[in-house]
CSV table of C-alpha atoms and ligand atoms in Angstrom, one decimal:
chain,number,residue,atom,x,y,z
A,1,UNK,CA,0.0,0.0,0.0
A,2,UNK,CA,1.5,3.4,-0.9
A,3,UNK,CA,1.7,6.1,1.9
A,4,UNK,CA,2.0,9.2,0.4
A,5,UNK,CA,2.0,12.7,2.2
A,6,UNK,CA,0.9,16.3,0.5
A,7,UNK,CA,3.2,18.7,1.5
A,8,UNK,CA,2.9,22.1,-0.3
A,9,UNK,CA,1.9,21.5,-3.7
A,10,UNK,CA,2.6,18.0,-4.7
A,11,UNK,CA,1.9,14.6,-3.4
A,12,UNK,CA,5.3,12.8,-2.6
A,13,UNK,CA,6.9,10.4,-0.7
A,14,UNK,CA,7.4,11.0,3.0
A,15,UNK,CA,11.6,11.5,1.7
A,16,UNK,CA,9.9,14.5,-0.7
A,17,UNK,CA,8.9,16.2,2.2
A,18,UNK,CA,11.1,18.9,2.9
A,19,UNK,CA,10.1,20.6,6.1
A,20,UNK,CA,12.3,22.8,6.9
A,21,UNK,CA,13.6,24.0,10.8
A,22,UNK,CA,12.3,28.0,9.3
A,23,UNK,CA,9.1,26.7,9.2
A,24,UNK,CA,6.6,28.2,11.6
A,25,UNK,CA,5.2,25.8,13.2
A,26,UNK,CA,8.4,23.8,14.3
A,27,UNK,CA,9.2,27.7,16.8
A,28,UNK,CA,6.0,29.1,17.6
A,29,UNK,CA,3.1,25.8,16.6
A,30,UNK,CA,2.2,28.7,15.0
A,31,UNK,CA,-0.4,26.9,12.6
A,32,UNK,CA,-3.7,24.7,12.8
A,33,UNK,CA,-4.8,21.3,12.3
A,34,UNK,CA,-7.6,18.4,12.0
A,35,UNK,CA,-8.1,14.5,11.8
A,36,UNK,CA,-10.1,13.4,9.6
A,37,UNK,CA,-11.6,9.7,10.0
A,38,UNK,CA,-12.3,7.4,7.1
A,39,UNK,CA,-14.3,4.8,7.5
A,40,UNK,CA,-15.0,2.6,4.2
A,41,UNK,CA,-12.6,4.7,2.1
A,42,UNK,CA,-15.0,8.4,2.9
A,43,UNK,CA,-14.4,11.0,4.6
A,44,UNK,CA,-16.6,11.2,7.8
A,45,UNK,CA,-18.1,14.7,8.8
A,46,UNK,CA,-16.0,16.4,6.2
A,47,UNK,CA,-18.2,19.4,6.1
A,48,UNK,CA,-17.6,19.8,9.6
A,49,UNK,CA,-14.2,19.2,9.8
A,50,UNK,CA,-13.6,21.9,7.2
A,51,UNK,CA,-16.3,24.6,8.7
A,52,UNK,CA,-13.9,24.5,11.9
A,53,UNK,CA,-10.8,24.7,10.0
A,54,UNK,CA,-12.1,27.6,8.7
A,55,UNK,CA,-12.7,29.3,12.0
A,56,UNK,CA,-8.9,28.5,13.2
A,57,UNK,CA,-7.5,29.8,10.2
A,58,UNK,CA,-9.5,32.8,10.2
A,59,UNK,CA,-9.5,33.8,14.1
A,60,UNK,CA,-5.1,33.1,14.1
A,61,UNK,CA,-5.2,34.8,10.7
A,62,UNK,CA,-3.8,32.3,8.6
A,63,UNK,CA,-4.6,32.3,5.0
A,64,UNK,CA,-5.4,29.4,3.8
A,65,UNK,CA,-3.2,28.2,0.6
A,66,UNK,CA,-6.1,26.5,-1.2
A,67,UNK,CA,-9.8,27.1,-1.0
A,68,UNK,CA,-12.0,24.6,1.2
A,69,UNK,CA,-13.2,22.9,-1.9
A,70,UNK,CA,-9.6,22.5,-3.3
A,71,UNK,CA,-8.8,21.0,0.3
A,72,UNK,CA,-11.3,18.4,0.0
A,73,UNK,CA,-10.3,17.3,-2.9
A,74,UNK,CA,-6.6,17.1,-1.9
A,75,UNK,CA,-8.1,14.8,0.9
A,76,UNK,CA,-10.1,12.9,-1.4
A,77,UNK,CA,-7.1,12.0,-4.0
A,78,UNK,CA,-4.8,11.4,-1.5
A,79,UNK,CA,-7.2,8.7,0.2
A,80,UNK,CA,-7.9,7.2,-3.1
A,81,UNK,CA,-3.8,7.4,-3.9
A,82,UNK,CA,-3.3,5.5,-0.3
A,83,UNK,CA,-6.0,3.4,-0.8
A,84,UNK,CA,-7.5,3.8,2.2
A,85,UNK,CA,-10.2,2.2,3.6
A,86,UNK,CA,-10.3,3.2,7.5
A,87,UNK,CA,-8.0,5.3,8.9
A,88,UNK,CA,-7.6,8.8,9.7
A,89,UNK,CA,-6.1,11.4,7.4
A,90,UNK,CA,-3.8,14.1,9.7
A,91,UNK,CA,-4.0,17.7,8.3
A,92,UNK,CA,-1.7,21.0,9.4
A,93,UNK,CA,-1.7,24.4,7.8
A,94,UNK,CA,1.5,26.5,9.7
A,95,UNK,CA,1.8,30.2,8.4
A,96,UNK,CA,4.6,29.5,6.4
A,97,UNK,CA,8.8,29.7,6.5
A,98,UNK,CA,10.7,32.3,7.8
A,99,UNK,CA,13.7,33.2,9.9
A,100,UNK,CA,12.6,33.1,13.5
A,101,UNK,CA,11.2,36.0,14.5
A,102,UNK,CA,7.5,36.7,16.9
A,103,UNK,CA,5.9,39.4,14.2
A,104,UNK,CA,3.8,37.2,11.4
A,105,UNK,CA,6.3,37.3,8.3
A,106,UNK,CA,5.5,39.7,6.1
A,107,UNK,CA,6.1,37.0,3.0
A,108,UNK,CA,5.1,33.5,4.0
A,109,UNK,CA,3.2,30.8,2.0
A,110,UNK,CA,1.1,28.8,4.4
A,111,UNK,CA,2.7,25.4,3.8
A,112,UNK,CA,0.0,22.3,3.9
A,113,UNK,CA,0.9,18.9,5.0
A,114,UNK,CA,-1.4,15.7,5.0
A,115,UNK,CA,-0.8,12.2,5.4
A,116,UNK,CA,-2.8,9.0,6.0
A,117,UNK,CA,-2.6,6.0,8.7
A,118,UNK,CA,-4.0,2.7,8.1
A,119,UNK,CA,-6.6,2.9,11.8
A,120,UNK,CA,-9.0,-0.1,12.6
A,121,UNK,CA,-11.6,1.1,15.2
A,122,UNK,CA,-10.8,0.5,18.9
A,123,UNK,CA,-13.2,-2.1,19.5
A,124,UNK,CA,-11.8,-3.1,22.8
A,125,UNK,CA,-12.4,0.4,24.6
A,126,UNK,CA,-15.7,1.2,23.0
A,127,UNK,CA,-16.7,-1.9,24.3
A,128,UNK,CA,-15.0,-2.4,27.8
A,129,UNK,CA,-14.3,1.2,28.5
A,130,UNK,CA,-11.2,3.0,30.2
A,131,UNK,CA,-10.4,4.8,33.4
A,132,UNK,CA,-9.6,8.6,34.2
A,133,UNK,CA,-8.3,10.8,36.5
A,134,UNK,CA,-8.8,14.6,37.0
A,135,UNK,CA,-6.5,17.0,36.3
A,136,UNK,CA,-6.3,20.8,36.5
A,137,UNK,CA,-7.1,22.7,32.7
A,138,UNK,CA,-4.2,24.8,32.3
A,139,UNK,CA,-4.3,25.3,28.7
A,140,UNK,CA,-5.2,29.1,27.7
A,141,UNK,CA,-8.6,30.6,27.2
A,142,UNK,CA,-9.1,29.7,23.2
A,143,UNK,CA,-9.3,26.0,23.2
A,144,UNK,CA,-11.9,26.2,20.6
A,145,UNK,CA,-9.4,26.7,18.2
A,146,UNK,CA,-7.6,23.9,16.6
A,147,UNK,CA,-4.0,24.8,16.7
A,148,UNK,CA,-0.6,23.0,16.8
A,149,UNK,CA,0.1,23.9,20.4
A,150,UNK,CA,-0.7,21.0,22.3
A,151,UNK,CA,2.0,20.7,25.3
A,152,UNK,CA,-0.7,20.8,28.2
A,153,UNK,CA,-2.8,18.2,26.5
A,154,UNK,CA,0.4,16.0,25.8
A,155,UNK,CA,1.5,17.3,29.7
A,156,UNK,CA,-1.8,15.8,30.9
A,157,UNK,CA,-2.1,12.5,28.6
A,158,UNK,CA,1.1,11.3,29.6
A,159,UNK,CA,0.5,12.0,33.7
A,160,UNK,CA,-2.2,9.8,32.7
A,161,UNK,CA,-0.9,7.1,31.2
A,162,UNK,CA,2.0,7.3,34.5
A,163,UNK,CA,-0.7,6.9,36.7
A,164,UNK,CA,-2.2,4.0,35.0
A,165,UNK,CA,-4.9,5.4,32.9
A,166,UNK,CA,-5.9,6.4,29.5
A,167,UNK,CA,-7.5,9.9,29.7
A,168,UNK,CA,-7.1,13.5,31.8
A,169,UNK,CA,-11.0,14.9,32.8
A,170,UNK,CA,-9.6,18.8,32.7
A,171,UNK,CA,-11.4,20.8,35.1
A,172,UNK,CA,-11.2,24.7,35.9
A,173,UNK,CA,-11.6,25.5,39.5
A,174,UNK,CA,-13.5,22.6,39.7
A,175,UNK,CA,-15.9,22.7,36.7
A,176,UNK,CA,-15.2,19.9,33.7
A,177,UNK,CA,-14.4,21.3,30.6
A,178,UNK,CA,-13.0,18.4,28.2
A,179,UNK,CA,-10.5,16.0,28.4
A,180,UNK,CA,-6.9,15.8,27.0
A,181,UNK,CA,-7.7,14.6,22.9
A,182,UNK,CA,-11.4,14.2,23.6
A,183,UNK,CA,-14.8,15.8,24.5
A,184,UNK,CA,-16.6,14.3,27.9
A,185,UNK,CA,-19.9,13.7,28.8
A,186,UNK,CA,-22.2,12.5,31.9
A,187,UNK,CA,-26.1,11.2,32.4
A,188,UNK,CA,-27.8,11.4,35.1
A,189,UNK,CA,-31.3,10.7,35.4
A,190,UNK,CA,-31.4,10.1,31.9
A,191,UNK,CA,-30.4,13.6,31.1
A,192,UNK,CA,-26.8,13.8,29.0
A,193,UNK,CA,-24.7,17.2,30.4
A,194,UNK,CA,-21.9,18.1,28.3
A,195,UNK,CA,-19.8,21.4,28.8
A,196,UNK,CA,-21.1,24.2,26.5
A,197,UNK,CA,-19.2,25.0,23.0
A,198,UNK,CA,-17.7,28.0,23.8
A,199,UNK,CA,-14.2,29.2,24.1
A,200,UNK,CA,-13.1,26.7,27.0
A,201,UNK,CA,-13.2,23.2,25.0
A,202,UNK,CA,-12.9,22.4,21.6
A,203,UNK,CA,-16.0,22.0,19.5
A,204,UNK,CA,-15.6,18.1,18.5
A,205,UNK,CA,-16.9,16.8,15.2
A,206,UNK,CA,-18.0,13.3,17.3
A,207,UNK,CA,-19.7,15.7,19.8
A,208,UNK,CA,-22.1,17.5,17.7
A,209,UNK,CA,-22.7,14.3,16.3
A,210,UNK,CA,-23.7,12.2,19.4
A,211,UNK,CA,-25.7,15.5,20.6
A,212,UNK,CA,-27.7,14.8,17.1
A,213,UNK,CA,-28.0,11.3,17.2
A,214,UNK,CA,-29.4,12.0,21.8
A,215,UNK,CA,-31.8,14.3,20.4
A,216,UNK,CA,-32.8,11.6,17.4
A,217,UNK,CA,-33.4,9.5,20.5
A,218,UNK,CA,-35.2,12.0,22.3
A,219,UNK,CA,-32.6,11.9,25.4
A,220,UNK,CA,-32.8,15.1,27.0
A,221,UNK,CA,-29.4,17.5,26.8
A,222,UNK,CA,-28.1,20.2,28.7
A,223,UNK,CA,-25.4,21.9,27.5
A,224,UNK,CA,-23.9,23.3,30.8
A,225,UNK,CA,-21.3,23.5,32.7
A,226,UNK,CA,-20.6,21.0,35.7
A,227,UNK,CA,-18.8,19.9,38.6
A,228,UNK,CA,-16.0,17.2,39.1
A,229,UNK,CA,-18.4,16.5,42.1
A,230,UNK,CA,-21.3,16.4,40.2
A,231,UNK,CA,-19.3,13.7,37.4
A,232,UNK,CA,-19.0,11.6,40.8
A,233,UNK,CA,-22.7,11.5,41.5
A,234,UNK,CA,-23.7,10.9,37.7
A,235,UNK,CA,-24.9,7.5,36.3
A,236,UNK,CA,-22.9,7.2,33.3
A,237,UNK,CA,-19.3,9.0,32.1
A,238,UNK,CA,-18.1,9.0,28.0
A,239,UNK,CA,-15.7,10.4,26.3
A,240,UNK,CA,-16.8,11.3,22.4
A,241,UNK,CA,-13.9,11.7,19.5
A,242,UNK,CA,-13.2,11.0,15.9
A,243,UNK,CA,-11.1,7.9,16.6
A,244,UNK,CA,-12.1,7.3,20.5
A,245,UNK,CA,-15.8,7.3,18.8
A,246,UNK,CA,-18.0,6.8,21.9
A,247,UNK,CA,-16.0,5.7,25.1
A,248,UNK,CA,-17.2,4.5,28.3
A,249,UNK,CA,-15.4,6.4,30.9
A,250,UNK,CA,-15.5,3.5,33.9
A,251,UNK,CA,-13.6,5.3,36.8
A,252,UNK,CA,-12.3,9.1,37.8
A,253,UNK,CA,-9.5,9.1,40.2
A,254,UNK,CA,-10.2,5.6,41.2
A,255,UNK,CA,-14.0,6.1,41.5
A,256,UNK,CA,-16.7,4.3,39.8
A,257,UNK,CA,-19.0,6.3,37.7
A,258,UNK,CA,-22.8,5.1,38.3
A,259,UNK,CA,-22.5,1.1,38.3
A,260,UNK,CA,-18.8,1.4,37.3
A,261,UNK,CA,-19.4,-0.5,34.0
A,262,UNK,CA,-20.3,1.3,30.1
A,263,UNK,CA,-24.2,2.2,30.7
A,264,UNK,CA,-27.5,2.2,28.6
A,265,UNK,CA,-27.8,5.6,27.6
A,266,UNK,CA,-24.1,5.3,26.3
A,267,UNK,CA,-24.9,1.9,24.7
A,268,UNK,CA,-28.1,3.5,23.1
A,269,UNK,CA,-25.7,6.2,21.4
A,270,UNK,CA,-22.6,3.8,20.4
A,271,UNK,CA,-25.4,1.8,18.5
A,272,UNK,CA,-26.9,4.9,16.7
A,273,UNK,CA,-23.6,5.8,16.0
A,274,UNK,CA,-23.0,2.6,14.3
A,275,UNK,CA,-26.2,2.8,12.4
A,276,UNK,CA,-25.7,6.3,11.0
A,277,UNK,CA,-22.3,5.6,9.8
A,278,UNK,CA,-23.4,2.0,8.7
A,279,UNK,CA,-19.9,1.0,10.5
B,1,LIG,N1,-11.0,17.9,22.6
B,1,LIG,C1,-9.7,17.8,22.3
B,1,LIG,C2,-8.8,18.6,23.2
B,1,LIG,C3,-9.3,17.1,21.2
B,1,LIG,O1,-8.0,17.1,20.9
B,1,LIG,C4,-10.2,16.4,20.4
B,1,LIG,C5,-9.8,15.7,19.1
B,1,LIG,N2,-9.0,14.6,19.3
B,1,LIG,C6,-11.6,16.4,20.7
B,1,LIG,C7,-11.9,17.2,21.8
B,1,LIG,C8,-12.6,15.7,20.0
B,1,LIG,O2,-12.8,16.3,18.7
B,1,LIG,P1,-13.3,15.5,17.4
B,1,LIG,O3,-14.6,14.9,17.8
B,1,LIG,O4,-13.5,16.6,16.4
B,1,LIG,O5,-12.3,14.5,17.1
């Protein structure tokens, strides 16, 4: 199977991609990003994906080096060029190269790079679920925006993984926001809470959709904020993402969530899930 990247203007090998150390995004992360699922060789939620990209690029005030449509249909070649039939597709737009200096260059290109990795589904943890622990949000206040500076989520993630579990529930003072590569959500009394899409989390893709497929179920949801002691009294903890899909969150900080074990209204959505996107 071939694995070719776009980078710039062409689609090469990954040797016939030179990045350079001038570009942008290796100083400053100074660019923006998504990841794209495919599941049986499309693109899932593509309008979506590329709506957002469009706010990141417009609110850090990159240009974008090829309309939306041309975009898509870079995606859609180099999927067909790869062959792939599930997977994700990795996407970063930086502002461009130039000598390292703060002030936005005054002649940059935006340089575009995209690859694809071979993904199955993960199975396992949709169905058996992982643990959690809580951990102060300390990223900044525009976490809406997709961008290439991830070091608290990668902090966070990997104090985790040293403690034994797969995912970070970021809280502010106390009130849940997201998680460290993933959107969270409790029920209780068959109500779904979810933190509100505003500047604090970022607006997932797999978010939106599970809040579509609760209200095609007629589950109630509030889109509010809420406590890390109000995730300990709740029935049922998920996380939602484009490759995480829908996630039974079992434990935070060693305690069990509701029963403990993946419940029905999360098991209601993973199915609908699966039906929508014939999976
Ligand atoms: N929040 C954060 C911080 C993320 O990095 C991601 C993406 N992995 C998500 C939420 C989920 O977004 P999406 O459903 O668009 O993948």
């Amino acid at each position: 199977m071939l694995s070719l990247y776009f980078y710039k203007t062409d689609f090469v090998e990954k040797k016939g991609v030179n990045l350079t150390p001038d570009d942008r995004g290796y100083y400053f992360g100074d660019g923006i990003y998504e990841v794209f699922r495919v599941y049986n060789g499309r693109i899932y939620e593509q309008q979506a994906h590329m709506d957002r990209l469009q706010k990141s690029a417009a609110d850090v005030r990159i240009t974008l080096p090829y309309s939306l449509e041309q975009i898509g249909d870079i995606l859609t070649k180099l999927v067909q060029l790869n062959e792939l039939v599930e997977g994700t597709i990795y996407m970063q737009i930086t502002r461009g190269e130039a000598p390292r200096a703060h002030p936005f260059p005054a002649e940059a290109t935006p340089v575009l790079l995209a690859y694809t990795t071979e993904v199955k589904r993960p199975l396992t943890t949709i169905q058996n679920g992982i643990h959690a622990i809580s951990l102060e949000d300390i990223r900044w206040l525009r976490c809406d925006l997709k961008t290439l500076n991830l070091l608290p989520n990668v902090m966070a993630k990997q104090t985790a993984l040293d403690r034994g579990v797969q995912e970070v529930v970021l809280h502010r003072n106390g009130t849940v926001t997201e998680c460290s590569a993933s959107n969270f959500m409790i029920v209780k009394d068959n109500v779904l809470y979810t933190h509100p899409a505003n500047n604090l989390i970022l607006h997932g893709i797999t978010r939106a959709v599970v809040l579509r497929l609760a209200n095609a179920l007629h589950i109630e949801v509030q889109e509010v904020p809420f406590t890390l002691e109000q995730l300990q009294q709740a029935d049922e903890a998920f996380i939602t993402g484009t490759t995480v899909e829908v996630t039974p969150v079992l434990t935070v900080d060693g305690s069990p969530i509701g029963t403990g074990q993946s419940g029905p209204v999360t098991r209601k959505l993973q199915l609908e899930f699966e039906r929508t996107f014939a999976l």
